[in-house]
mmCIF file of C-alpha atoms in Angstrom:
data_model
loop_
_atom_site.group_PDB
_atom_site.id
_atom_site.type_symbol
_atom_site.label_atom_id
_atom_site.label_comp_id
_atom_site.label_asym_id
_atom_site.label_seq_id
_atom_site.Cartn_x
_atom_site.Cartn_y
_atom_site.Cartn_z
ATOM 1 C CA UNK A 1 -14.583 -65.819 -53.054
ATOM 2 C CA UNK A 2 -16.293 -64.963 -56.304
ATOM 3 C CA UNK A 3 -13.212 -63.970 -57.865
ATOM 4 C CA UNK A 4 -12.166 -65.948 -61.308
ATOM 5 C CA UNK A 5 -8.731 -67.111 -61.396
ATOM 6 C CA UNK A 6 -8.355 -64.161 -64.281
ATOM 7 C CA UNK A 7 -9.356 -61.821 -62.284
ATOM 8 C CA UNK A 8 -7.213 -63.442 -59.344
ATOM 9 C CA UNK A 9 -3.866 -63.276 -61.853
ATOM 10 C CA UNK A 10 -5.021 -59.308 -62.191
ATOM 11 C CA UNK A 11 -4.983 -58.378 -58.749
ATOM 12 C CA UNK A 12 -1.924 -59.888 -58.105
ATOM 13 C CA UNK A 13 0.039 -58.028 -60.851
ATOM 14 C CA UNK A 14 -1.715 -55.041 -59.980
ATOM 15 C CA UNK A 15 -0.375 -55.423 -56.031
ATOM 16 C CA UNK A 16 3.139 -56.531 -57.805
ATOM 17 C CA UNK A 17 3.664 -53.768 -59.751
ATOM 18 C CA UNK A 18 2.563 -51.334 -56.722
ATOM 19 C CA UNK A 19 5.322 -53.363 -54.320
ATOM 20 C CA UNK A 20 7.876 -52.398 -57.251
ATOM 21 C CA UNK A 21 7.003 -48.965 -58.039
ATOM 22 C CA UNK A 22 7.208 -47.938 -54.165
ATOM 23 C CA UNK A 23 10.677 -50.267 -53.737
ATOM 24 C CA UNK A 24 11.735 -48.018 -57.326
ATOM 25 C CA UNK A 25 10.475 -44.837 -55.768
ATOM 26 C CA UNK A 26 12.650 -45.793 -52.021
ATOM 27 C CA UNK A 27 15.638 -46.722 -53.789
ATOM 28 C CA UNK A 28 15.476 -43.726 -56.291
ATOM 29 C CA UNK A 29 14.424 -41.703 -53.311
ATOM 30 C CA UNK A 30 17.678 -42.623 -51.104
ATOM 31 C CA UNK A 31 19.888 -42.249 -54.203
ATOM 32 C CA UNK A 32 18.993 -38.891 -54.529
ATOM 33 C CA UNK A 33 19.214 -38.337 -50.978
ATOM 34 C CA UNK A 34 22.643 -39.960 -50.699
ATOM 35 C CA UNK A 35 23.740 -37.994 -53.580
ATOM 36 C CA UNK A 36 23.348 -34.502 -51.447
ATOM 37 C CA UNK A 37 24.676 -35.698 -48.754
ATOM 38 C CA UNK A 38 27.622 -37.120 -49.918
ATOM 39 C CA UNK A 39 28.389 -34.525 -52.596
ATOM 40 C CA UNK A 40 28.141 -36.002 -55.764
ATOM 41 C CA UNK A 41 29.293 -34.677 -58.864
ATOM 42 C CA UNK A 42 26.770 -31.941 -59.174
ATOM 43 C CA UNK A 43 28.256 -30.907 -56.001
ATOM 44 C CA UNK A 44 32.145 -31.148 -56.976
ATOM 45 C CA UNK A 45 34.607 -28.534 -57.466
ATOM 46 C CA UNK A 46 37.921 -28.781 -59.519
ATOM 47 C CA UNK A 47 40.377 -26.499 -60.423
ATOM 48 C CA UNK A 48 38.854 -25.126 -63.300
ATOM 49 C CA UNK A 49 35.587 -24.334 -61.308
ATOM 50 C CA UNK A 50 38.020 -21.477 -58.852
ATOM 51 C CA UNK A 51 40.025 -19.842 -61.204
ATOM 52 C CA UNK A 52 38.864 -16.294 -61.380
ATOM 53 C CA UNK A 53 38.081 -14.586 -64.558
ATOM 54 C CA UNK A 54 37.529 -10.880 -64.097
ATOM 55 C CA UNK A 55 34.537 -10.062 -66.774
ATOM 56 C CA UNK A 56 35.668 -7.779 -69.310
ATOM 57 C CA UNK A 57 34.641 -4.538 -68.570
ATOM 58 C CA UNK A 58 34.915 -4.525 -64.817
ATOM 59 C CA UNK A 59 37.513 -3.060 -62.869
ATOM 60 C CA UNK A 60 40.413 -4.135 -61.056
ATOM 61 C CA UNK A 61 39.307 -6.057 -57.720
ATOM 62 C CA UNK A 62 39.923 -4.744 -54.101
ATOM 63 C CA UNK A 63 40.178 -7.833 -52.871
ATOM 64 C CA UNK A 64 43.754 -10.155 -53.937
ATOM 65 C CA UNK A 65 43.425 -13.735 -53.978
ATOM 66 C CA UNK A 66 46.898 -14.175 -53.999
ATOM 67 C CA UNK A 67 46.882 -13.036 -50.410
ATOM 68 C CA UNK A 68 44.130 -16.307 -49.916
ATOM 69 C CA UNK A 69 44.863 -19.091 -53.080
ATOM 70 C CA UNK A 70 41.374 -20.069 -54.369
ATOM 71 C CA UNK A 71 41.792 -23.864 -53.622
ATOM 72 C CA UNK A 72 38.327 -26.577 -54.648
ATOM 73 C CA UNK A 73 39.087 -27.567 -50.799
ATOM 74 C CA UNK A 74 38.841 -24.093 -49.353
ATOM 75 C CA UNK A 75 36.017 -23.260 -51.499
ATOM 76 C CA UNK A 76 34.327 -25.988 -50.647
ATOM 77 C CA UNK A 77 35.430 -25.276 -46.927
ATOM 78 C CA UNK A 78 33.580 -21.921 -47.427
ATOM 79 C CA UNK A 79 30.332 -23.236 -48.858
ATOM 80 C CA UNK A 80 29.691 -25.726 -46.036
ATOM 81 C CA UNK A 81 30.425 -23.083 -43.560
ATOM 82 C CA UNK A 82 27.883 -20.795 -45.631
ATOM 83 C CA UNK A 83 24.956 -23.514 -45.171
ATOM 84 C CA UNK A 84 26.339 -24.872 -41.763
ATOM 85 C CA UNK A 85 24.083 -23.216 -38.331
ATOM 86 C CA UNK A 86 27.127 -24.457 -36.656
ATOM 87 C CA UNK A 87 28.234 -20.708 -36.581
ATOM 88 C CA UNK A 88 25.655 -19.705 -34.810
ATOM 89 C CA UNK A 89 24.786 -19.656 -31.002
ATOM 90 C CA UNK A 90 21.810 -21.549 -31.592
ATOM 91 C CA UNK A 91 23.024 -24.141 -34.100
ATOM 92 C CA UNK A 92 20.472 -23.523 -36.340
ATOM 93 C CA UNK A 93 20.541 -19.938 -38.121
ATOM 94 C CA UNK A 94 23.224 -20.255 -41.224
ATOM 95 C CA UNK A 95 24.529 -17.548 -43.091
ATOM 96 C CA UNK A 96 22.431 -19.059 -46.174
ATOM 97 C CA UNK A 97 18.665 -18.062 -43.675
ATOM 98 C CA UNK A 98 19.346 -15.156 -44.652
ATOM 99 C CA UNK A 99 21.405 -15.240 -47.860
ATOM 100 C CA UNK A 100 18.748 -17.082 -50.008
ATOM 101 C CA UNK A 101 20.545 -18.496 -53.154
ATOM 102 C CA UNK A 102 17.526 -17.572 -55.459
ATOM 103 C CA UNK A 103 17.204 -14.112 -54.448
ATOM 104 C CA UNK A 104 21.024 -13.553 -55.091
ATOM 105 C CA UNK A 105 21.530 -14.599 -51.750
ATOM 106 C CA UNK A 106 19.208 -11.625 -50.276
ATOM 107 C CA UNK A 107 16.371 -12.492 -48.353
ATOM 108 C CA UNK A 108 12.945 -11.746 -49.464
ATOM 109 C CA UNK A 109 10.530 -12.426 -46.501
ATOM 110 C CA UNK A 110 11.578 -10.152 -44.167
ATOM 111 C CA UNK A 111 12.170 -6.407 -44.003
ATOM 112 C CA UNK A 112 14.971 -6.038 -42.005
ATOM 113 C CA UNK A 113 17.596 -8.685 -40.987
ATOM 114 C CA UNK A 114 16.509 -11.928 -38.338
ATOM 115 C CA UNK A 115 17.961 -14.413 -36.787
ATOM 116 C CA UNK A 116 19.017 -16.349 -33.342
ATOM 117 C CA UNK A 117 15.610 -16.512 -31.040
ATOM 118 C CA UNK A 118 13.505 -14.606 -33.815
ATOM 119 C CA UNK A 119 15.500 -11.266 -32.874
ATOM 120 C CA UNK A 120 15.180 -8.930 -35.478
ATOM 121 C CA UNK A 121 18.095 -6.342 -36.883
ATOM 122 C CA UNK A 122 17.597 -2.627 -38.027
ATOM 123 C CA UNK A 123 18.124 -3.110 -41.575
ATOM 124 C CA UNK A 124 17.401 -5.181 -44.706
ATOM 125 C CA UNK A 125 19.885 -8.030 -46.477
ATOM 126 C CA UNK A 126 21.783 -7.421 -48.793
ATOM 127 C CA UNK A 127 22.364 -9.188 -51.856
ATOM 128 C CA UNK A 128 25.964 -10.944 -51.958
ATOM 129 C CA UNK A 129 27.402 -10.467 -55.365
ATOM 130 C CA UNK A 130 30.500 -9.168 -56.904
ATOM 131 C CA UNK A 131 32.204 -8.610 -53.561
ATOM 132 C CA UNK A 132 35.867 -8.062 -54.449
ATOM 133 C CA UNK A 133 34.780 -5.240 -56.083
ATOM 134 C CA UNK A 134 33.922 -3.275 -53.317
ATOM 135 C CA UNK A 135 36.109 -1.332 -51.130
ATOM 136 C CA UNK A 136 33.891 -1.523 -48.233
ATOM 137 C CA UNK A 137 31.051 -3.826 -46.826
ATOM 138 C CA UNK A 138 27.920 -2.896 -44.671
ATOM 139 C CA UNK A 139 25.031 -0.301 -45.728
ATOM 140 C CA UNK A 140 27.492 2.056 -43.554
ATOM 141 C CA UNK A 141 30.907 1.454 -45.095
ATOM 142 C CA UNK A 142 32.226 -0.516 -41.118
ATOM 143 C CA UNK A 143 33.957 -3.023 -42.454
ATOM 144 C CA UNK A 144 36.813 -2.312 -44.934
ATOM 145 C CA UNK A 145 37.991 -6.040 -45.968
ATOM 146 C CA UNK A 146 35.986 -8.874 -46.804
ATOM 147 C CA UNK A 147 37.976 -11.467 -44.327
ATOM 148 C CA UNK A 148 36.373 -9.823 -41.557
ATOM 149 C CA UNK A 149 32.900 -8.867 -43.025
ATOM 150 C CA UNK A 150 31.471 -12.577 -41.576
ATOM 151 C CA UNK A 151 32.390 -10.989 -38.274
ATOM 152 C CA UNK A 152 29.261 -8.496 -37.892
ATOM 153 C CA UNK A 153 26.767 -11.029 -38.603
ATOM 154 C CA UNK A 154 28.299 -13.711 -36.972
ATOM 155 C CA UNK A 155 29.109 -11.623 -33.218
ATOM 156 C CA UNK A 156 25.415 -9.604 -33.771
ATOM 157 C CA UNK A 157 22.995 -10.392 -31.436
ATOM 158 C CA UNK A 158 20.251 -10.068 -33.451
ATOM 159 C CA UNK A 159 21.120 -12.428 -36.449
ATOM 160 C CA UNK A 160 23.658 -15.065 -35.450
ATOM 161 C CA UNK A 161 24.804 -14.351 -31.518
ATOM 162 C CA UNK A 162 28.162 -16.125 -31.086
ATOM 163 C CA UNK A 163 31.761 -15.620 -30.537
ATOM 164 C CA UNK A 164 34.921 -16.382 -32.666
ATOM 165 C CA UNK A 165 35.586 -18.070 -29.833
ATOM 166 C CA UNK A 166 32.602 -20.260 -29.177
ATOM 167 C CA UNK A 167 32.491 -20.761 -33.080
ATOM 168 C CA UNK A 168 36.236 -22.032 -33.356
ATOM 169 C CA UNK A 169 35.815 -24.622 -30.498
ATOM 170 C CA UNK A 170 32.704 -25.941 -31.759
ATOM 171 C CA UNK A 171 34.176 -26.333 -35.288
ATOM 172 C CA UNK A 172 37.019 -27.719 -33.592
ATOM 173 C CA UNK A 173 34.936 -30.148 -31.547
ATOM 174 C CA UNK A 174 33.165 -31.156 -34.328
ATOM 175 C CA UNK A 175 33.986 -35.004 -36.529
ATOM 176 C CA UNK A 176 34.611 -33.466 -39.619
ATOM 177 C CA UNK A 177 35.774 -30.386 -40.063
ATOM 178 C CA UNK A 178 39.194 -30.275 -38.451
ATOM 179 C CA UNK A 179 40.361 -32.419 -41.360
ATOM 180 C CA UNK A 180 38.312 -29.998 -44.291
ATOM 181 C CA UNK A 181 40.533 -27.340 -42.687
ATOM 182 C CA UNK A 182 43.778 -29.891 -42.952
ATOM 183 C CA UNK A 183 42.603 -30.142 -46.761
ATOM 184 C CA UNK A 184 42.523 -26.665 -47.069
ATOM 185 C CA UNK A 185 44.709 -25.051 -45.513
ATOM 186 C CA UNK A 186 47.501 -27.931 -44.116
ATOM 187 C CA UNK A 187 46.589 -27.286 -40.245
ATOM 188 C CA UNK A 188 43.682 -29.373 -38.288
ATOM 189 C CA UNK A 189 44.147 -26.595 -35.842
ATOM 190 C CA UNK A 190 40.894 -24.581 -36.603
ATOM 191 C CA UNK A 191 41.884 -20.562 -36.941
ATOM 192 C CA UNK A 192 39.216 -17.383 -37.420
ATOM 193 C CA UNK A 193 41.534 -16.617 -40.081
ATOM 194 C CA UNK A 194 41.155 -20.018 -42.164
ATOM 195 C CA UNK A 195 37.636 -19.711 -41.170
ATOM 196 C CA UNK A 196 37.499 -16.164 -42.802
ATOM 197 C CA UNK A 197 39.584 -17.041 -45.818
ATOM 198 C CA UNK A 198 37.550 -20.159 -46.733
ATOM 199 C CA UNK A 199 34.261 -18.137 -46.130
ATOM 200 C CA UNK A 200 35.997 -14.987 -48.918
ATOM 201 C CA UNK A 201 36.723 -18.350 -51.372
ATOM 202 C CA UNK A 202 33.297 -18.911 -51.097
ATOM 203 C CA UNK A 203 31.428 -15.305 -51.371
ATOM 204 C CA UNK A 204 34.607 -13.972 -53.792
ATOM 205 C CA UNK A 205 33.480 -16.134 -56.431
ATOM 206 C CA UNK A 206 29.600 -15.080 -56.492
ATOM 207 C CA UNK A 207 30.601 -12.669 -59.377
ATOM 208 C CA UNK A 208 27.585 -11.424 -61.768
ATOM 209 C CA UNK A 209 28.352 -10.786 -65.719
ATOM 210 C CA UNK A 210 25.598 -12.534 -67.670
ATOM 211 C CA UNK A 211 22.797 -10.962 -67.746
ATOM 212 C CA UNK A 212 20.190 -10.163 -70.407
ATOM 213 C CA UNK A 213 21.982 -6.259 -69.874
ATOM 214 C CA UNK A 214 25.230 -7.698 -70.054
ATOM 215 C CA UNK A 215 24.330 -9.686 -73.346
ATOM 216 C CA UNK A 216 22.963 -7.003 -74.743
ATOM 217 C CA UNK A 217 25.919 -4.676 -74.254
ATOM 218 C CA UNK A 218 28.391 -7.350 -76.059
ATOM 219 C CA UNK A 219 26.046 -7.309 -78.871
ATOM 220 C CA UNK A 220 25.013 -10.739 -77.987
ATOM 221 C CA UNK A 221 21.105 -10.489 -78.139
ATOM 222 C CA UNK A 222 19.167 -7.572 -78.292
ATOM 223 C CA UNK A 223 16.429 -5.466 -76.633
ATOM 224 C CA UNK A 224 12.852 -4.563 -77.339
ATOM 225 C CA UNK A 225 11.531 -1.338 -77.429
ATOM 226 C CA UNK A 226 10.544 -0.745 -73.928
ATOM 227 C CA UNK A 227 14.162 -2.504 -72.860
ATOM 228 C CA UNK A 228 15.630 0.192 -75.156
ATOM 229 C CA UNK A 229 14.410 3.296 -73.926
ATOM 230 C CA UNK A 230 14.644 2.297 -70.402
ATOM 231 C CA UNK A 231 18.038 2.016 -70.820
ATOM 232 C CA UNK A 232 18.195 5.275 -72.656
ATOM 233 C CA UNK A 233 16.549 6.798 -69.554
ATOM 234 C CA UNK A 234 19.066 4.944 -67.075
ATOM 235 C CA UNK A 235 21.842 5.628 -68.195
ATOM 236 C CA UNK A 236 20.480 9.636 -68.560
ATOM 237 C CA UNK A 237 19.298 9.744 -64.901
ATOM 238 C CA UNK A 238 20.628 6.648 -62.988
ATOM 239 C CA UNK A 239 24.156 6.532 -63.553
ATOM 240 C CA UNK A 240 25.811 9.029 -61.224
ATOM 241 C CA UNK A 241 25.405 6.741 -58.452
ATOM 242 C CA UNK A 242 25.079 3.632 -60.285
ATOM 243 C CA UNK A 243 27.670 3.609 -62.283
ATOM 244 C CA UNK A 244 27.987 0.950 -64.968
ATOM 245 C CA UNK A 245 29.145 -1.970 -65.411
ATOM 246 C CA UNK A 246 28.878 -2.352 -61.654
ATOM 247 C CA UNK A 247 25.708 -0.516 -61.706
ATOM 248 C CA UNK A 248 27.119 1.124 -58.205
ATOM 249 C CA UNK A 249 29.742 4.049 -57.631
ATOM 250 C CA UNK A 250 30.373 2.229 -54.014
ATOM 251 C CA UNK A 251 29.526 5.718 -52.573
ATOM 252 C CA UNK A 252 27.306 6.914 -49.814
ATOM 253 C CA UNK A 253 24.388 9.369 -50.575
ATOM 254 C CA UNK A 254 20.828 10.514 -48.917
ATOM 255 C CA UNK A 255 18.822 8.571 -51.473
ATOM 256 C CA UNK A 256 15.989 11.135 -49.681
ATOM 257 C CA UNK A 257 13.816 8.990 -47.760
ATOM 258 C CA UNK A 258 12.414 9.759 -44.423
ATOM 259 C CA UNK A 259 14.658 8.421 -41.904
ATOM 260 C CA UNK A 260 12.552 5.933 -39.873
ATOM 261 C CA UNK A 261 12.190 7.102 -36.018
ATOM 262 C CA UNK A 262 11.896 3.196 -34.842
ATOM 263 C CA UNK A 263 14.935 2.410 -36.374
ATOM 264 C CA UNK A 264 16.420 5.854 -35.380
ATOM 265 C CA UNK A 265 19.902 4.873 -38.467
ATOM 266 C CA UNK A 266 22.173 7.387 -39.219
ATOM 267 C CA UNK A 267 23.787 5.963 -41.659
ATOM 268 C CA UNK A 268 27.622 6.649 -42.520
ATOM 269 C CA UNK A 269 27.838 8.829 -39.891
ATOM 270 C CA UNK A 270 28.104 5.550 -37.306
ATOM 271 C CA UNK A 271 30.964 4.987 -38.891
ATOM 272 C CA UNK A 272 33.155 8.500 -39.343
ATOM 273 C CA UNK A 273 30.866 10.292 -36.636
ATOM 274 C CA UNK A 274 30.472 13.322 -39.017
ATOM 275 C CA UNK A 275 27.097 15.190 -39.594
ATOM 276 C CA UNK A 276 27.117 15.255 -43.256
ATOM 277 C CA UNK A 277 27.152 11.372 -43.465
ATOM 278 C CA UNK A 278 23.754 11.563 -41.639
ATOM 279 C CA UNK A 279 21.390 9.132 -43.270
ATOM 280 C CA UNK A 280 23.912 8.474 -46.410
ATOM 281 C CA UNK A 281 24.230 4.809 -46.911
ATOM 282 C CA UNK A 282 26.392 2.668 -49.354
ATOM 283 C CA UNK A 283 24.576 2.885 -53.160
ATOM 284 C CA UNK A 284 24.060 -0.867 -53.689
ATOM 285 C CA UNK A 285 24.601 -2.750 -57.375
ATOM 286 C CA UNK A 286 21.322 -2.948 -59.278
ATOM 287 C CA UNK A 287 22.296 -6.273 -60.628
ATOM 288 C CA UNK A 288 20.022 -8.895 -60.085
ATOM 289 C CA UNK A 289 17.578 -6.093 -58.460
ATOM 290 C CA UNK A 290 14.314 -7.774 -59.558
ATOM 291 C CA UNK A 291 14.982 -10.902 -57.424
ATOM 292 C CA UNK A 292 16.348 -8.991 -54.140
ATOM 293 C CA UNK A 293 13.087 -7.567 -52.640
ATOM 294 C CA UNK A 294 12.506 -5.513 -50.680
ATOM 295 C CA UNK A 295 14.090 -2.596 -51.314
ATOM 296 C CA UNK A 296 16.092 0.300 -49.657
ATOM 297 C CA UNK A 297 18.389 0.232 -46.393
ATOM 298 C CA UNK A 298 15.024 -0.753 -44.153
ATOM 299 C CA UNK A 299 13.402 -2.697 -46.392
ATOM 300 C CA UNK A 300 10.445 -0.655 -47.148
ATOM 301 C CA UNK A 301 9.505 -0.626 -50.599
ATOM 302 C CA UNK A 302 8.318 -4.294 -52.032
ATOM 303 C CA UNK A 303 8.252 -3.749 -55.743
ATOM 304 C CA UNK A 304 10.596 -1.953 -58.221
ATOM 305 C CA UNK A 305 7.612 0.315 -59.260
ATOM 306 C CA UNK A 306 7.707 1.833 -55.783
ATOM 307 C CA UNK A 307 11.062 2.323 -55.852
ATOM 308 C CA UNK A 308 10.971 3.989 -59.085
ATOM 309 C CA UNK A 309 7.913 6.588 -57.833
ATOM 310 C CA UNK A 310 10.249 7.242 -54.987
ATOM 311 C CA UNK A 311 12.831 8.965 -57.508
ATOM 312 C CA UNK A 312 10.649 10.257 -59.581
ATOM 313 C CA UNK A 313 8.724 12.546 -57.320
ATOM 314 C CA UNK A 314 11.056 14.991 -55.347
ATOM 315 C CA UNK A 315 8.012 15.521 -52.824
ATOM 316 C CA UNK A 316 8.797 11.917 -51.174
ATOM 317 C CA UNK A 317 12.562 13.226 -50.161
ATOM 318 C CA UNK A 318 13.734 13.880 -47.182
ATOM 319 C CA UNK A 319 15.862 17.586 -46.228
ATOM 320 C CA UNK A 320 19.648 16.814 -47.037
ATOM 321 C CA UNK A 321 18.993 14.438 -50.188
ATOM 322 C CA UNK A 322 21.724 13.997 -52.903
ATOM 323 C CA UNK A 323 20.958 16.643 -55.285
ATOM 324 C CA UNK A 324 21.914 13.803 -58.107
ATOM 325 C CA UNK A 325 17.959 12.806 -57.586
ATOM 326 C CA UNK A 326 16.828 15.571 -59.281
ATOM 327 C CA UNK A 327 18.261 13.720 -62.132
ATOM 328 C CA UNK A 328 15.426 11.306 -62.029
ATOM 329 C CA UNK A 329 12.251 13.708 -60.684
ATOM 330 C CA UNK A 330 9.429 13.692 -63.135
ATOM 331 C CA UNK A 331 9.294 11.066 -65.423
ATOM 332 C CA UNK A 332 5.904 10.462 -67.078
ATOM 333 C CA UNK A 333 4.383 7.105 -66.346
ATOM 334 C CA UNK A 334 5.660 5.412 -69.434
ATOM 335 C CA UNK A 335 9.122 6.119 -68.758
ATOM 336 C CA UNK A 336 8.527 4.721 -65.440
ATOM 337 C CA UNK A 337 7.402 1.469 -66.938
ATOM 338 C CA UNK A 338 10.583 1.019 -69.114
ATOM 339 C CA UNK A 339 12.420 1.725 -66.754
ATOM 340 C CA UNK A 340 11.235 -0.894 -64.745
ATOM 341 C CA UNK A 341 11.118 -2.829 -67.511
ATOM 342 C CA UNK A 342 15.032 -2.837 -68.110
ATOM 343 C CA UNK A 343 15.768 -3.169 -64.651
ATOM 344 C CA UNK A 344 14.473 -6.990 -65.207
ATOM 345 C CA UNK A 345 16.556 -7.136 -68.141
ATOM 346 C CA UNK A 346 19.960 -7.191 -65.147
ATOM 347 C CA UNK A 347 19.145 -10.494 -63.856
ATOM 348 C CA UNK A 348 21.718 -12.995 -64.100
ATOM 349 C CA UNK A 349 20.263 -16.611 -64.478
ATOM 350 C CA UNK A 350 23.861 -17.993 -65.164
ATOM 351 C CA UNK A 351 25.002 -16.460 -61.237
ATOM 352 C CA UNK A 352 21.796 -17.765 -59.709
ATOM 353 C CA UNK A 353 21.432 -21.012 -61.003
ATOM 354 C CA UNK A 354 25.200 -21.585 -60.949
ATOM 355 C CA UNK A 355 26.011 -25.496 -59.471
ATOM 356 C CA UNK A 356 28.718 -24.072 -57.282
ATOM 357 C CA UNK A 357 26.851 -21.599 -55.334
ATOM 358 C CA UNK A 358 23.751 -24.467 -54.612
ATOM 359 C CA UNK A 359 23.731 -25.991 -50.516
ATOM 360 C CA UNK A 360 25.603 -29.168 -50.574
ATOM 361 C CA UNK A 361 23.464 -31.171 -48.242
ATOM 362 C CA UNK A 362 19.880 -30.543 -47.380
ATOM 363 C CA UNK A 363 20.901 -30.829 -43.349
ATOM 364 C CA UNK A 364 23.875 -30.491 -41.303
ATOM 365 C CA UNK A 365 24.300 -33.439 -38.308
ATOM 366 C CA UNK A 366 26.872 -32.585 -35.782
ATOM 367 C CA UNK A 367 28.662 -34.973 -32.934
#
C-alpha cells in the first residue's frame, strides 16, 4: 500500500520480464527437445556421411560392404537399434548401456559386463572401433563375422536376455520400425538378417584415424619430448602384439596375469578346446586406450600406469605368458611415464565426438 506508482511500474516489469524469460526458456526448452526427437539436422545422414574411406595406411577390411550397401536409411536403421532397449528382454538395457559413446563406446563404471536384472557377465567391454578390420570378435575369437557378433550380447543372459525371436516380433509389433526396415532394405517384413546388417552399417563405420598419433605420423603436428620417447619405447617393446597402425596383431596371447579363480576364463581355449590357448585372449587396439577404462579381459586394472607396471615387472606374470613380454620387463620409472604419456597421444577426438555416432533421441517410446 506504500508503494509509489514508480516503484509500482518497477515491479511490474520486473514480474514481465520473469513471465518472458521462463515462456523463452519453455519454448527454447521444447525446441531443443523436439529437435532430438525428431532428428534434426545434427542428427541427419546423407550419402556422403556412409561412404567408406579406408585411412591410408590401414589394411584391407575383413568385412565387404558390398555384401551389405551402406545406405543413410540402414545406417540410421542401425543407430536407433544401437540406442533402442527394445532388443532386450527387459526393454530397457540398449546396446549403447554398455557401449558408452564417450569412452569409445566401452563402458567405464563397471568391471566386467551388466545388464538385464543387474546380472553381471565374466568379462569387461570392449571398446567398438575399427571393426571391419578384425577377423574375429569376442576376447576369445567365437564369433568370426560381424553380422552375427550382436548375437552374443543380445541371447546372453547376463547382459541383454532375449531371443531373435522375441526381438523380431517385438520390432515387428512395434509403430515404427517395420517401415525404417521398408526404407532400408525394401521389405516391412522384419528379418535377423536386416536387423544384423543395419546394426554392421552402424558399428562398420566407427573407424578411428585421427588421432594426435595419427597426426603426428603424417607429419601433421608434432610431439614433445616425453610423446617422443614414448613412442621410441613403443614401438621397441609394444609392437609385436600391437602392431601399428592398428595398434593390434588380432592375435591371442597370455598377456601373464593371474587367471582369476571367480571367473574361472580360459580364454581361447573355449573356443578351439586346445590347452595351449589356455588363458590367451584376443590383443585389443590401443587406440583410444586412455578413455576405455578399465583395463584387461576382467577389468582389473583402472589406470594406464597399472597397466604399464604390469609389463614392466615379469614378477606379476602368470606360468605360460607370451615370452614377447619380456620385451617390455624393466623399464625405469621415466620410461614408464612416457610411455604413458604417448598412449594419451592415440585418442581420437574426431571418432568420439563424431555427429553420426551421437543417440538420436534422449528416450525410446514404444506402442
Amino acid at each position: 500500500a506504500n508503494l509509489k506508482p514508480a516503484n509500482l511500474q518497477h515491479q511490474f516489469r520486473i514480474m514481465r520480464s520473469t513471465k518472458l524469460r521462463l515462456v523463452f526458456f519453455s519454448i527454447s526448452f521444447l525446441i531443443i527437445l523436439n529437435g532430438f526427437v525428431s532428428q534434426d539436422a545434427f542428427f541427419a545422414i546423407e550419402q556422403k556421411d556412409v561412404e567408406l574411406t579406408i585411412p591410408k595406411g590401414f589394411p584391407k577390411p575383413f568385412y565387404d560392404f558390398k555384401k551389405n550397401k551402406l545406405t543413410p536409411e540402414g545406417f540410421k536403421l542401425g543407430r536407433r537399434l544401437f540406442y533402442d532397449p527394445i532388443l532386450s528382454k527387459d526393454n530397457f538395457t540398449s546396446c549403447a548401456t554398455c557401449h558408452l559413446r564417450f569412452a569409445a563406446f566401452a563402458h567405464i563404471d563397471h568391471a566386467l559386463s551388466h545388464g538385464v536384472g543387474n546380472k553381471i557377465g565374466k568379462r569387461n567391454v570392449p571398446a567398438i572401433q575399427n571393426l571391419i578390420f578384425k577377423d574375429t570378435y569376442m576376447a576369445d575369437g567365437g564369433v568370426n563375422h560381424l553380422d552375427l557378433q550382436p548375437i552374443v550380447p543380445l541371447t546372453s543372459e547376463a547382459e541383454m536376455g532375449e531371443t531373435l525371436e522375441s526381438v523380431i516380433q517385438k520390432l515387428q509389433n512395434d509403430s515404427v520400425y517395420p517401415a525404417l526396415f521398408k526404407q532400408a532394405f525394401g521389405d516391412s517384413i522384419i528379418t535377423s538378417s536386416n536387423m544384423l546388417k543395419s546394426l554392421s552399417q552402424f558399428v562398420g563405420l566407427m573407424i578411428s584415424s585421427d588421432s594426435r598419433y595419427d597426426k603426428f605420423v603424417a607429419g601433421k603436428e608434432k610431439f614433445n619430448e616425453n610423446e617422443s620417447n614414448g613412442l621410441k619405447l613403443f614401438r621397441a617393446r609394444c609392437t609385436s602384439c600391437h602392431k601399428e597402425p592398428l595398434l593390434t596383431d588380432n592375435s591371442y596371447r597370455n598377456n601373464g596375469l593371474v587367471p582369476d579363480e571367480k571367473l574361472n576364463d580360459e580364454g581361447r581355449k573355449l573356443i578351439t578346446g586346445l590347452q595351449t590357448d589356455k588363458y590367451k585372449f584376443k590383443v585389443p587396439s590401443l587406440r583410444n586406450v586412455a578413455m576405455t577404462y578399465p583395463y584387461m579381459h576382467d577389468g582389473r586394472f583402472n589406470t594406464l600406469e597399472e597397466v604399464v607396471a604390469h609389463y614392466s615387472d615379469a614378477k606379476f606374470y602368470s606360468t605360460g605368458y607370451d615370452k614377447d613380454l619380456l620385451k617390455t620387463t624393466g623399464m625405469t620409472e621415466s620410461e614408464k611415464i612416457d610411455l604413458v604419456i604417448f598412449l594419451r597421444t592415440l585418442t581420437d577426438k574426431t571418432f568420439l565426438y563424431d555427429r553420426r555416432f551421437a543417440d538420436p533421441f534422449p528416450y525410446v517410446k514404444h506402442d
